Coordinates of C-alpha atoms in Angstrom, one line a residue:
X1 CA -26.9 -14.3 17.0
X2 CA -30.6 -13.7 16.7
X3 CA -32.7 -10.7 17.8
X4 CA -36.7 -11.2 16.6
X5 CA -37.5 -13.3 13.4
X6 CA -33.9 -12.3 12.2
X7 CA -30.5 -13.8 12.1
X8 CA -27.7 -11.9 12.1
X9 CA -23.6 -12.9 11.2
X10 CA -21.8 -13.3 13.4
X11 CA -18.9 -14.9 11.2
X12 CA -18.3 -14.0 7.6
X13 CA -16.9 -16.9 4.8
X14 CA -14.1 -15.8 2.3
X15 CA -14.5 -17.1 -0.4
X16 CA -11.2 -16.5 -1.4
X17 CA -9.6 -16.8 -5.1
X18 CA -11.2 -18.3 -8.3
X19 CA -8.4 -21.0 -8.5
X20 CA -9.6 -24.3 -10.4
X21 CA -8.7 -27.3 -7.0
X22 CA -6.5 -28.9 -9.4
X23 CA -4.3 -25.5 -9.7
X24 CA -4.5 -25.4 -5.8
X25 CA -1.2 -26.4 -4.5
X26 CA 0.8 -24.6 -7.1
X27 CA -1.0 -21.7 -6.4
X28 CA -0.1 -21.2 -2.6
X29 CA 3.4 -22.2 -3.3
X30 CA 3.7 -19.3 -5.7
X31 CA 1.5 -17.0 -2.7
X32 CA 3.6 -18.2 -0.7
X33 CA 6.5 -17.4 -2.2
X34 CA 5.7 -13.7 -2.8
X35 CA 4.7 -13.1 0.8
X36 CA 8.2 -14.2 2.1
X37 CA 9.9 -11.9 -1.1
X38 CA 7.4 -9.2 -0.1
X39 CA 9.0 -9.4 4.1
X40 CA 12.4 -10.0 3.0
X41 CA 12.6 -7.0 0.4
X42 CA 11.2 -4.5 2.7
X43 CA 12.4 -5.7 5.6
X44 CA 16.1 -5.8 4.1
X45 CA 15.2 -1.8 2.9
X46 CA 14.5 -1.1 6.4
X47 CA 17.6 -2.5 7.6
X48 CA 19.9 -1.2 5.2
X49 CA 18.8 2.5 6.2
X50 CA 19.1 1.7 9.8
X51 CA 22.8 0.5 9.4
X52 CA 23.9 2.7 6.9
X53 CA 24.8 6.5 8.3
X54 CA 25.0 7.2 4.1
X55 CA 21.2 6.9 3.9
X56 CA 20.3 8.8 7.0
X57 CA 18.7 11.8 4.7
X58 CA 14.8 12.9 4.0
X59 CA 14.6 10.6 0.8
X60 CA 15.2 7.5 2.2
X61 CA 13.2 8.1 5.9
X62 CA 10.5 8.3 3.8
X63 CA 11.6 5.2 1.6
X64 CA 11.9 3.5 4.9
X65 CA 8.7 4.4 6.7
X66 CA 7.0 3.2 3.0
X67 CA 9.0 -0.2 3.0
X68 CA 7.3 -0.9 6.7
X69 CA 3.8 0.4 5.3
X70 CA 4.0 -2.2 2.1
X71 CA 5.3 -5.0 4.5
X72 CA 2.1 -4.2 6.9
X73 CA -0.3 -4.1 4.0
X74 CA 0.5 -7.2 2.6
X75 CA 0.8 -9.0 6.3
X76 CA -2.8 -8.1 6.5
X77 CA -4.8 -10.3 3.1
X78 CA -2.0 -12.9 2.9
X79 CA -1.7 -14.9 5.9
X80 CA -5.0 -15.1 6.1
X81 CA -5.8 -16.0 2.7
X82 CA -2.4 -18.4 2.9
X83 CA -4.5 -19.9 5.6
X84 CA -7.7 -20.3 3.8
X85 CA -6.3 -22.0 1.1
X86 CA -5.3 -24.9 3.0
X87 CA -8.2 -24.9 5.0
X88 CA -11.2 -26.4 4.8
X89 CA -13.6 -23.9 6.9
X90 CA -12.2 -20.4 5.6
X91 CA -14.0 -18.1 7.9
X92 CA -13.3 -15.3 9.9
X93 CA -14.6 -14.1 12.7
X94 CA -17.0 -10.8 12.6
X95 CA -14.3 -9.0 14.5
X96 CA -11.7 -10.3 12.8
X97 CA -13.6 -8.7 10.0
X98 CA -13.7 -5.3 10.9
X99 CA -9.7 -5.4 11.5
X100 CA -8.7 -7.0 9.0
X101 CA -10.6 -3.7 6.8
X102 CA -9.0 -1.1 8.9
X103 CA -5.4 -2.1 9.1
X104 CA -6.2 -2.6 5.2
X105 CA -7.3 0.9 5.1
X106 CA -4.7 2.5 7.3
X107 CA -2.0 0.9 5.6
X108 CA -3.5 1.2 2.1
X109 CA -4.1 5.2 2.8
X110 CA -0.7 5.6 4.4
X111 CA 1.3 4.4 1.5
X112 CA -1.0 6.9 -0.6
X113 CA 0.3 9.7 1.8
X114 CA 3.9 8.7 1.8
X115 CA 4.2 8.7 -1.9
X116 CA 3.2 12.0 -1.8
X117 CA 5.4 13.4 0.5
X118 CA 8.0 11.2 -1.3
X119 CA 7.4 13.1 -4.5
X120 CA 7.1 16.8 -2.8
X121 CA 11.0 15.4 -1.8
X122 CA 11.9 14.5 -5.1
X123 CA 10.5 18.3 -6.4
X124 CA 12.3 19.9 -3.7
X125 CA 15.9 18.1 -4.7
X126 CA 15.3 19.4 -8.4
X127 CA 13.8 22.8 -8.5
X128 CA 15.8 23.9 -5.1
X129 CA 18.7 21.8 -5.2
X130 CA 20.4 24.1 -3.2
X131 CA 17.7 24.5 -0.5
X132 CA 17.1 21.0 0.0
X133 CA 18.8 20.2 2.9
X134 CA 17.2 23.8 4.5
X135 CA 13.7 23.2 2.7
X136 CA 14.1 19.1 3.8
X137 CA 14.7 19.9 7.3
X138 CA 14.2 16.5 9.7
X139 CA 11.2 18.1 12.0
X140 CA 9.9 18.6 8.2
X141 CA 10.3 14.8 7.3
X142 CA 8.7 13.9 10.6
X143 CA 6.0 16.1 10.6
X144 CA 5.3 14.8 6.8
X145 CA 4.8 10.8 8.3
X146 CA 3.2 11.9 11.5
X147 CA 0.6 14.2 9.8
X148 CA 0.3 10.9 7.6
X149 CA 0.2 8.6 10.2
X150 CA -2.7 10.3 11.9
X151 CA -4.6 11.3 8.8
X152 CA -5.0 7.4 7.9
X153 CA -5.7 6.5 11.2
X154 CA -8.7 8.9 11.6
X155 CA -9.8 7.5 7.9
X156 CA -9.7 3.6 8.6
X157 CA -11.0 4.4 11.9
X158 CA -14.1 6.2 10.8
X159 CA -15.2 3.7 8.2
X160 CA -14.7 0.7 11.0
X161 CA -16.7 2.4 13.3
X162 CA -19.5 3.3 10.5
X163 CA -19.4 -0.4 9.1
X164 CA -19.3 -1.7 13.2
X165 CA -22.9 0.0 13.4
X166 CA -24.8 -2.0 10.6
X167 CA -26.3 -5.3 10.6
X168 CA -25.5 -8.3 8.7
X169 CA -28.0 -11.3 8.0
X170 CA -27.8 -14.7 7.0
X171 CA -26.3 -14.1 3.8
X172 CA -22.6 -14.1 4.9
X173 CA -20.3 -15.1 1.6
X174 CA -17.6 -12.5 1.0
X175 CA -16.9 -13.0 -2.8
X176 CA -13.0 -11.8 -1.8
X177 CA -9.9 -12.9 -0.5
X178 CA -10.1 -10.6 2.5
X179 CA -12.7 -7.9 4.3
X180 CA -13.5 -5.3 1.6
X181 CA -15.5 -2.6 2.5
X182 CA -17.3 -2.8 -0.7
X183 CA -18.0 -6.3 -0.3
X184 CA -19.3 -6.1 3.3
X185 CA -21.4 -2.6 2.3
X186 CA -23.0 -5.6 -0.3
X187 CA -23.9 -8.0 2.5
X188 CA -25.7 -5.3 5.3
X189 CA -29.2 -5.5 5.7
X190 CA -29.4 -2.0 7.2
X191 CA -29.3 1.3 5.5
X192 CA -25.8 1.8 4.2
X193 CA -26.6 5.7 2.5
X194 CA -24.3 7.3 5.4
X195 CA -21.5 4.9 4.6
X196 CA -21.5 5.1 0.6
X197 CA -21.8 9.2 1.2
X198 CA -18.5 9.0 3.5
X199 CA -17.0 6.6 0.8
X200 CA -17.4 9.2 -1.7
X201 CA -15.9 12.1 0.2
X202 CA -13.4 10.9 2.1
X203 CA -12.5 8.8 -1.5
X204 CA -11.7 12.2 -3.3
X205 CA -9.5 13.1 -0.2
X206 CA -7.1 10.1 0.4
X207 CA -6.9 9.2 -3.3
X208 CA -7.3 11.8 -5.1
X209 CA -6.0 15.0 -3.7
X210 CA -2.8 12.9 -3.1
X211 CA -2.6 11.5 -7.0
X212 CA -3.1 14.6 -8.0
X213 CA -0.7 16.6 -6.0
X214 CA 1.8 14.3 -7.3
X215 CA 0.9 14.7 -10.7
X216 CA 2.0 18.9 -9.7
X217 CA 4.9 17.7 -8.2
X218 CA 6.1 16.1 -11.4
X219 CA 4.7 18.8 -13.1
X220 CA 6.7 21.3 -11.6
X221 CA 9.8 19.0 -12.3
X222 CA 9.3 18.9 -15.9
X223 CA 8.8 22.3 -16.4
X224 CA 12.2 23.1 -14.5
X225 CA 14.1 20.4 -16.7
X226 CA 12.8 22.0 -19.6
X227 CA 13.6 25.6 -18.5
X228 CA 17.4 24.3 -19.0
X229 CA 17.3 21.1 -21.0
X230 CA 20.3 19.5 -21.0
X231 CA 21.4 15.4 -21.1
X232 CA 23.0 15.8 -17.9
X233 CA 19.9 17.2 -16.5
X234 CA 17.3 14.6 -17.9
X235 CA 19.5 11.5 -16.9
X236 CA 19.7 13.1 -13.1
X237 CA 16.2 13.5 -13.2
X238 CA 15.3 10.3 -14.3
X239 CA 17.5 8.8 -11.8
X240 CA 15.8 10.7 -9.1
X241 CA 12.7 10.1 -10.3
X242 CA 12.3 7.1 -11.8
X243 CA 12.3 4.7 -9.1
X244 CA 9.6 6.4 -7.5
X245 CA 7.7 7.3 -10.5
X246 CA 7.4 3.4 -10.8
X247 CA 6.0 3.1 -7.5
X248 CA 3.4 5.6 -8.0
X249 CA 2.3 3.8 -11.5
X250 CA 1.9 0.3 -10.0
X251 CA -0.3 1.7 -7.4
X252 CA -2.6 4.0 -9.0
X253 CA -2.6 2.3 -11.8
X254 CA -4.0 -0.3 -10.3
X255 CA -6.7 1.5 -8.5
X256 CA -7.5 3.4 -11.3
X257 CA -8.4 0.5 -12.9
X258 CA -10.4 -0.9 -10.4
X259 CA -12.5 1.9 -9.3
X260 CA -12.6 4.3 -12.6
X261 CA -12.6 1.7 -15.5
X262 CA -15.8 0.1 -16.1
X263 CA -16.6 -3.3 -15.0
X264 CA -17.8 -6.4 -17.4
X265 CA -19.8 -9.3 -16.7
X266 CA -17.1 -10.5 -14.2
X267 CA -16.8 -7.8 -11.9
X268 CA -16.0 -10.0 -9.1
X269 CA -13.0 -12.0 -10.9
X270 CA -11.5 -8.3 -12.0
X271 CA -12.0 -7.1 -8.8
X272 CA -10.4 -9.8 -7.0
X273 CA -7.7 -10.0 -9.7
X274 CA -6.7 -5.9 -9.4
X275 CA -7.2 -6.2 -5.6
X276 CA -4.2 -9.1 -6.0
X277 CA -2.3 -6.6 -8.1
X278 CA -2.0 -3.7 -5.7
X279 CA -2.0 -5.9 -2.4
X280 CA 0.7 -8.8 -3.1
X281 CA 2.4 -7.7 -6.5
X282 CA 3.0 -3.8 -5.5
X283 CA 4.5 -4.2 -2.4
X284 CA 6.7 -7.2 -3.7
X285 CA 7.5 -5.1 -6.6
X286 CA 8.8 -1.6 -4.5
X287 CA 12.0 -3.2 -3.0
X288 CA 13.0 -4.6 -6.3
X289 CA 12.0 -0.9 -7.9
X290 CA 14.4 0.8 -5.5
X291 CA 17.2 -1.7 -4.7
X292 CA 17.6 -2.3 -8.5
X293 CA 17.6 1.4 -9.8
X294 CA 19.5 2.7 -6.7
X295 CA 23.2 3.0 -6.8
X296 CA 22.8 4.1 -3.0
X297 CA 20.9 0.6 -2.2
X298 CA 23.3 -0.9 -3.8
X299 CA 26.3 0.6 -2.1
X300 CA 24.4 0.4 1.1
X301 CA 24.0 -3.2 0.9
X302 CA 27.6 -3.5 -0.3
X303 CA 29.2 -2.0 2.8
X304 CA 26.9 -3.6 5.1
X305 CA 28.1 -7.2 3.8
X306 CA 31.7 -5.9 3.7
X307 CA 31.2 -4.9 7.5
X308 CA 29.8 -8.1 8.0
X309 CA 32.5 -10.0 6.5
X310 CA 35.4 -8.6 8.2
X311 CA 33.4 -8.5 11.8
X312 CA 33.4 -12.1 11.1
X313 CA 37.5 -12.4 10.0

């Protein structure tokens, strides 16, 4: 595409991951191999709820609508990068661009939601025990994923349409696995002040209101252990909690790390790595976190095969 003296991109090159060629083969077997544990854990989540009439409660509609949000955002970076790593031309499309970063936002954002209305859950089942199911309602639980739902959508949509209005030039290397938005802000040849400014607001809005409203929650759930502190107490806490407390510090901590501690020399190697961590890792990680920790999984998952089996006698 030209217009004047100027060339603009109309396809953008991923450079992908700094994996020495000789490394190369074992590398996308082990990718590989987490994107298929990554589908199959939460994917086997999402059944189990859907089969099992024991799960049907406000804890794990949530769990469920985060197992299909981690599934997503990992289906978005990994075939594609599966792809490039067997490919000798790794490029992507200028459109493909621009939906590869919002499905990565709206997927990114909505697990940021979710575990927040995950952990105002988990505050309601300890401080009002015997409110929950009132407090808990299902309109409640639905309202809490469509407000969600909508509130990432208008987010990944804004910054598509805001990046869709610049211009890229000649220079058209992505030093990433997939579309960041940083990465393409680093690339435009137009002015990118309006973008960086919405970055910055919206940033403090989908990240940090919600880490920091689940730093309340579990705020207010310590306080109310304490108030009566008993073994009983702590061990039903921590069972309550800890799965999703897990959750929460793989995925913050990992963005935490990549956007508030400060970069070295090799930005771009620590940013790729980090961006690997909360991508592929997290979401293989979550179905483990639960199904492992969770005596409900696990007796979900037990009667479903014992259906199964005698279906088949």
């Amino acid at each position: 595409m030209t217009e004047g003296n100027q060339t603009f991109a109309s396809q953008f090159l991923l450079l992908g991951l700094p994996i020495p060629p000789e490394h190369q083969y074992l590398c996308y077997a082990l990718f590989l191999a987490m994107y298929f544990t990554t589908v199959l854990g939460n994917f086997l989540i999402i059944i189990l709820i859907q089969l099992d009439s024991h799960l049907h409660t406000p804890m794990y509609s949530l769990l469920s609508n985060l197992s299909f949000s981690d599934l997503c955002f990992s289906s978005v970076t990994m075939p594609k990068l599966l792809q490039n790593m067997q490919s000798q031309d790794p490029s992507i499309p200028y459109a493909g661009c621009l939906t590869q970063m919002y499905f990565f936002l709206l997927f990114g954002d909505l697990e940021s939601f979710l575990l927040v209305a995950m952990a105002y859950d988990r505050y309601v089942a300890i401080c009002f025990p015997l409110h929950y199911t009132s407090i808990m309602s299902p309109k409640l639980c639905v309202s809490l994923v469509v407000l969600s739902w909508v509130l990432t959508t208008f987010h990944a949509m804004l910054h598509t349409l805001l990046m869709a209005r610049l211009s890229f030039c000649e220079d058209n290397v992505i030093p990433h696995f997939f579309c960041d938005m940083s990465a393409l802000l680093k690339l435009s040849c137009s002015d990118t002040h309006v973008n960086e400014l919405v970055i910055f607001i919206t940033g403090g809005i989908i990240l940090v209101i919600p880490f920091v409203l689940i730093l309340i929650s579990y705020a207010r759930i310590v306080s109310s252990i304490l108030k009566v502190p008993s073994a009983r107490g702590i061990r039903k806490a921590f069972s309550t909690c800890g799965s999703h407390l897990s959750v929460v510090s793989l995925f913050y901590g990992t963005l935490i790390g990549l956007y508030l501690c400060p970069s070295a020399n090799n930005s771009t190697v620590k940013d790729t790595v980090m961006a690997m961590m909360y991508t592929v890792v997290t979401p293989m990680l979550n179905p483990f976190i639960y199904s492992l920790r969770n005596r409900d999984m696990k007796g979900a998952l037990g009667r479903v095969l014992h259906q199964g089996n005698f279906s088949l006698q």
